[in-house]
XYZ file of N, CA and C in Angstrom:
279
model
N -1.368 83.393 -72.938
C -1.408 84.363 -72.076
C -2.403 85.589 -72.447
N -3.231 86.105 -71.071
C -4.060 86.651 -71.359
C -3.619 88.420 -71.501
N -4.473 89.271 -72.136
C -4.186 90.767 -72.462
C -4.039 91.111 -71.574
N -4.525 91.130 -70.029
C -3.999 92.184 -69.017
C -2.382 91.561 -68.601
N -2.377 90.485 -68.737
C -0.873 90.078 -67.871
C 0.085 90.393 -69.103
N -0.394 90.722 -70.254
C 0.864 91.262 -71.415
C 0.623 92.848 -70.848
N -0.290 93.413 -70.870
C 0.005 95.091 -70.470
C 0.636 95.094 -69.427
N 0.544 94.370 -68.094
C 1.294 94.568 -66.833
C 2.238 94.322 -67.181
N 2.482 93.159 -67.785
C 4.443 93.102 -67.910
C 4.644 94.266 -68.887
N 4.465 94.337 -69.590
C 4.859 96.151 -70.348
C 5.171 96.975 -69.301
N 4.170 97.242 -68.939
C 4.636 98.609 -68.043
C 5.461 98.356 -66.781
N 5.643 97.140 -66.845
C 6.829 96.602 -65.431
C 8.074 96.868 -66.677
N 8.019 96.496 -67.420
C 9.179 96.651 -68.135
C 9.463 97.691 -68.578
N 8.312 98.836 -68.816
C 8.753 99.938 -69.464
C 8.967 101.302 -68.058
N 8.803 100.639 -66.852
C 8.986 101.654 -65.831
C 10.379 100.991 -65.283
N 11.008 99.643 -65.498
C 12.213 99.227 -65.187
C 13.378 100.338 -65.841
N 13.035 99.983 -67.190
C 13.788 100.736 -68.466
C 13.470 102.536 -68.075
N 12.571 102.716 -67.396
C 12.612 104.216 -67.123
C 13.685 104.420 -65.802
N 13.334 103.886 -64.762
C 14.048 103.473 -63.795
C 16.061 103.712 -64.063
N 16.168 102.394 -64.640
C 17.497 102.444 -65.456
C 17.928 103.687 -66.444
N 17.458 104.311 -66.766
C 17.581 105.096 -67.520
C 17.919 106.323 -66.485
N 17.362 106.417 -65.602
C 17.632 107.588 -64.552
C 18.566 107.469 -64.202
N 18.873 106.067 -63.710
C 20.074 106.002 -63.012
C 21.428 106.250 -64.077
N 21.179 105.662 -65.407
C 22.501 105.918 -65.877
C 22.722 107.266 -66.128
N 21.553 107.861 -66.463
C 22.338 109.471 -66.679
C 21.989 110.802 -65.418
N 21.951 110.185 -64.272
C 21.874 110.479 -63.201
C 20.777 111.917 -62.725
N 19.720 111.201 -63.126
C 18.653 111.864 -62.836
C 17.951 111.607 -61.665
N 18.436 111.852 -60.223
C 17.483 111.467 -59.186
C 16.155 111.685 -59.032
N 15.949 113.470 -59.430
C 14.747 113.978 -59.443
C 14.127 113.125 -60.330
N 14.086 112.704 -61.710
C 13.665 111.854 -62.373
C 13.259 110.898 -62.227
N 14.314 109.905 -61.058
C 13.893 108.932 -60.654
C 12.650 108.804 -59.623
N 12.892 109.626 -58.683
C 11.474 109.924 -57.611
C 10.044 109.810 -58.353
N 10.286 110.850 -59.633
C 8.876 110.795 -60.743
C 8.741 109.905 -60.950
N 9.458 108.984 -61.668
C 9.176 107.531 -61.872
C 8.501 107.027 -61.046
N 9.311 106.719 -59.860
C 8.839 105.835 -58.837
C 7.798 105.703 -58.250
N 7.297 107.374 -57.771
C 6.028 107.749 -57.719
C 5.179 107.289 -58.608
N 5.260 107.739 -59.735
C 4.299 107.258 -60.718
C 4.164 105.847 -60.527
N 5.320 105.062 -60.334
C 5.285 103.372 -60.575
C 4.751 102.633 -59.325
N 4.749 103.251 -58.158
C 3.775 102.925 -57.089
C 2.567 103.597 -57.261
N 2.372 104.638 -57.444
C 0.976 105.100 -57.770
C -0.184 103.858 -58.932
N 0.816 103.320 -59.661
C -0.074 102.696 -60.680
C -0.362 101.033 -59.923
N 0.890 101.094 -59.229
C 0.756 99.502 -58.828
C -0.195 100.021 -57.450
N -0.389 100.493 -57.151
C -1.550 100.754 -55.654
C -2.677 100.595 -56.575
N -2.697 101.365 -57.700
C -4.561 101.507 -58.148
C -4.536 100.333 -59.036
N -3.562 99.401 -59.118
C -4.167 98.157 -59.566
C -4.167 97.330 -58.560
N -3.407 96.957 -57.496
C -3.870 96.199 -56.704
C -5.238 96.667 -55.738
N -5.705 98.029 -55.684
C -7.191 98.141 -55.031
C -8.451 98.328 -56.125
N -8.002 98.588 -57.709
C -9.613 98.648 -58.089
C -9.141 97.374 -59.068
N -8.122 96.827 -59.610
C -7.845 95.688 -60.234
C -8.362 94.230 -59.595
N -7.420 94.322 -58.119
C -7.446 93.404 -57.546
C -8.563 92.998 -56.292
N -9.265 94.506 -55.896
C -9.933 94.443 -55.101
C -9.734 94.433 -53.566
N -8.260 94.449 -53.466
C -7.624 94.534 -52.198
C -7.774 96.155 -51.280
N -8.169 95.886 -50.268
C -8.302 97.037 -49.024
C -6.751 97.918 -48.761
N -6.936 99.136 -49.215
C -5.721 100.333 -49.412
C -4.750 99.589 -48.404
N -5.094 99.416 -47.208
C -3.810 99.456 -45.943
C -3.885 98.192 -45.159
N -4.398 96.678 -46.354
C -3.719 95.405 -45.778
C -2.424 95.422 -46.062
N -1.767 94.023 -45.496
C -0.139 93.987 -45.837
C 0.108 93.405 -46.926
N -0.979 92.646 -47.381
C 0.049 92.432 -49.229
C 0.169 93.517 -50.137
N -0.925 94.646 -50.081
C -0.680 95.903 -50.653
C 0.939 96.437 -50.120
N 1.085 96.522 -48.804
C 2.268 97.103 -48.322
C 3.660 96.289 -49.005
N 3.434 94.876 -48.752
C 4.205 94.009 -49.709
C 4.774 94.792 -51.201
N 3.452 94.417 -51.972
C 3.612 94.561 -53.162
C 4.740 95.975 -53.628
N 3.793 97.082 -52.368
C 4.781 98.569 -52.704
C 6.274 98.564 -52.183
N 6.269 97.312 -51.444
C 7.796 97.664 -51.216
C 8.711 96.602 -52.040
N 7.990 95.649 -52.756
C 8.755 95.030 -53.896
C 8.987 95.951 -55.211
N 8.193 96.534 -55.393
C 8.148 97.751 -56.556
C 9.310 98.315 -56.397
N 8.690 98.940 -55.019
C 10.381 99.914 -54.552
C 11.415 99.216 -54.978
N 11.701 97.953 -54.830
C 13.044 97.225 -54.610
C 13.389 96.923 -55.640
N 12.247 97.012 -56.643
C 13.005 96.161 -58.130
C 13.231 97.977 -58.560
N 12.527 99.080 -58.337
C 13.066 100.068 -59.212
C 14.472 100.571 -58.730
N 14.470 100.388 -57.325
C 15.711 101.160 -56.542
C 16.986 99.920 -57.577
N 16.910 98.711 -57.570
C 17.743 97.840 -58.025
C 17.809 98.234 -59.737
N 16.742 98.603 -60.528
C 17.072 99.161 -61.816
C 18.007 100.417 -61.613
N 17.562 101.287 -61.104
C 18.347 102.643 -60.910
C 19.557 102.465 -60.541
N 19.799 101.221 -59.665
C 21.536 101.120 -59.227
C 22.073 100.626 -60.594
N 21.403 99.694 -61.386
C 22.369 99.035 -62.541
C 22.317 100.244 -63.452
N 21.603 100.711 -63.530
C 21.639 101.916 -64.632
C 23.076 102.957 -64.221
N 22.711 103.485 -62.796
C 23.831 104.245 -62.161
C 25.482 103.590 -62.715
N 25.758 101.984 -61.967
C 27.059 101.699 -62.183
C 26.934 101.493 -63.736
N 26.180 101.169 -64.602
C 26.541 100.985 -66.189
C 27.010 102.356 -66.552
N 26.158 103.737 -66.234
C 26.818 104.738 -66.299
C 28.147 105.471 -65.907
N 28.117 104.920 -65.087
C 29.873 105.194 -64.219
C 30.804 104.550 -64.641
N 30.744 103.233 -65.197
C 31.544 102.380 -65.976
C 31.571 103.074 -67.729
N 30.846 103.207 -68.124
C 30.685 104.409 -69.200
C 31.495 105.344 -69.053
N 30.970 106.319 -68.155
C 31.970 107.428 -68.201
C 33.564 107.128 -67.816
N 34.127 106.029 -66.645
C 35.170 105.936 -66.504
C 35.515 105.370 -67.733
N 35.453 104.746 -68.351
C 36.301 104.196 -69.779
C 36.062 105.058 -70.561
N 35.244 105.761 -70.902
C 35.575 107.086 -71.681
C 36.614 108.169 -71.429
N 36.679 108.612 -70.132
C 37.706 109.342 -69.257
C 39.191 108.707 -69.452
N 39.196 107.164 -70.003
C 40.852 106.283 -69.324
C 41.083 106.074 -71.076
N 40.068 106.515 -72.118
C 40.848 105.899 -73.349
C 41.884 106.547 -74.038
N 42.201 105.554 -74.996
C 43.507 106.489 -75.450
C 42.651 107.041 -77.173
N 43.422 108.321 -77.212
C 43.022 109.105 -78.437
C 43.931 108.614 -79.845
């Protein structure tokens, strides 16, 4: 694997973990910030790294996919947090 690909995958993993943590901790404002930073990085990579034009259809499709990934990670974290809080509230002491 090439170093650029390793860096891009690492950034994606960190971004997904940050989105999931925001869902887990119910930090909606933090999620919006993480989402905007991730979309800006994705857009910058598409424009400067790959040489795409800013308003091409593939750029919009990549942004939509990235938004979908982040929202799914947020929702997984939110559900995990909700289950954790429910189990803690119902445990026997």
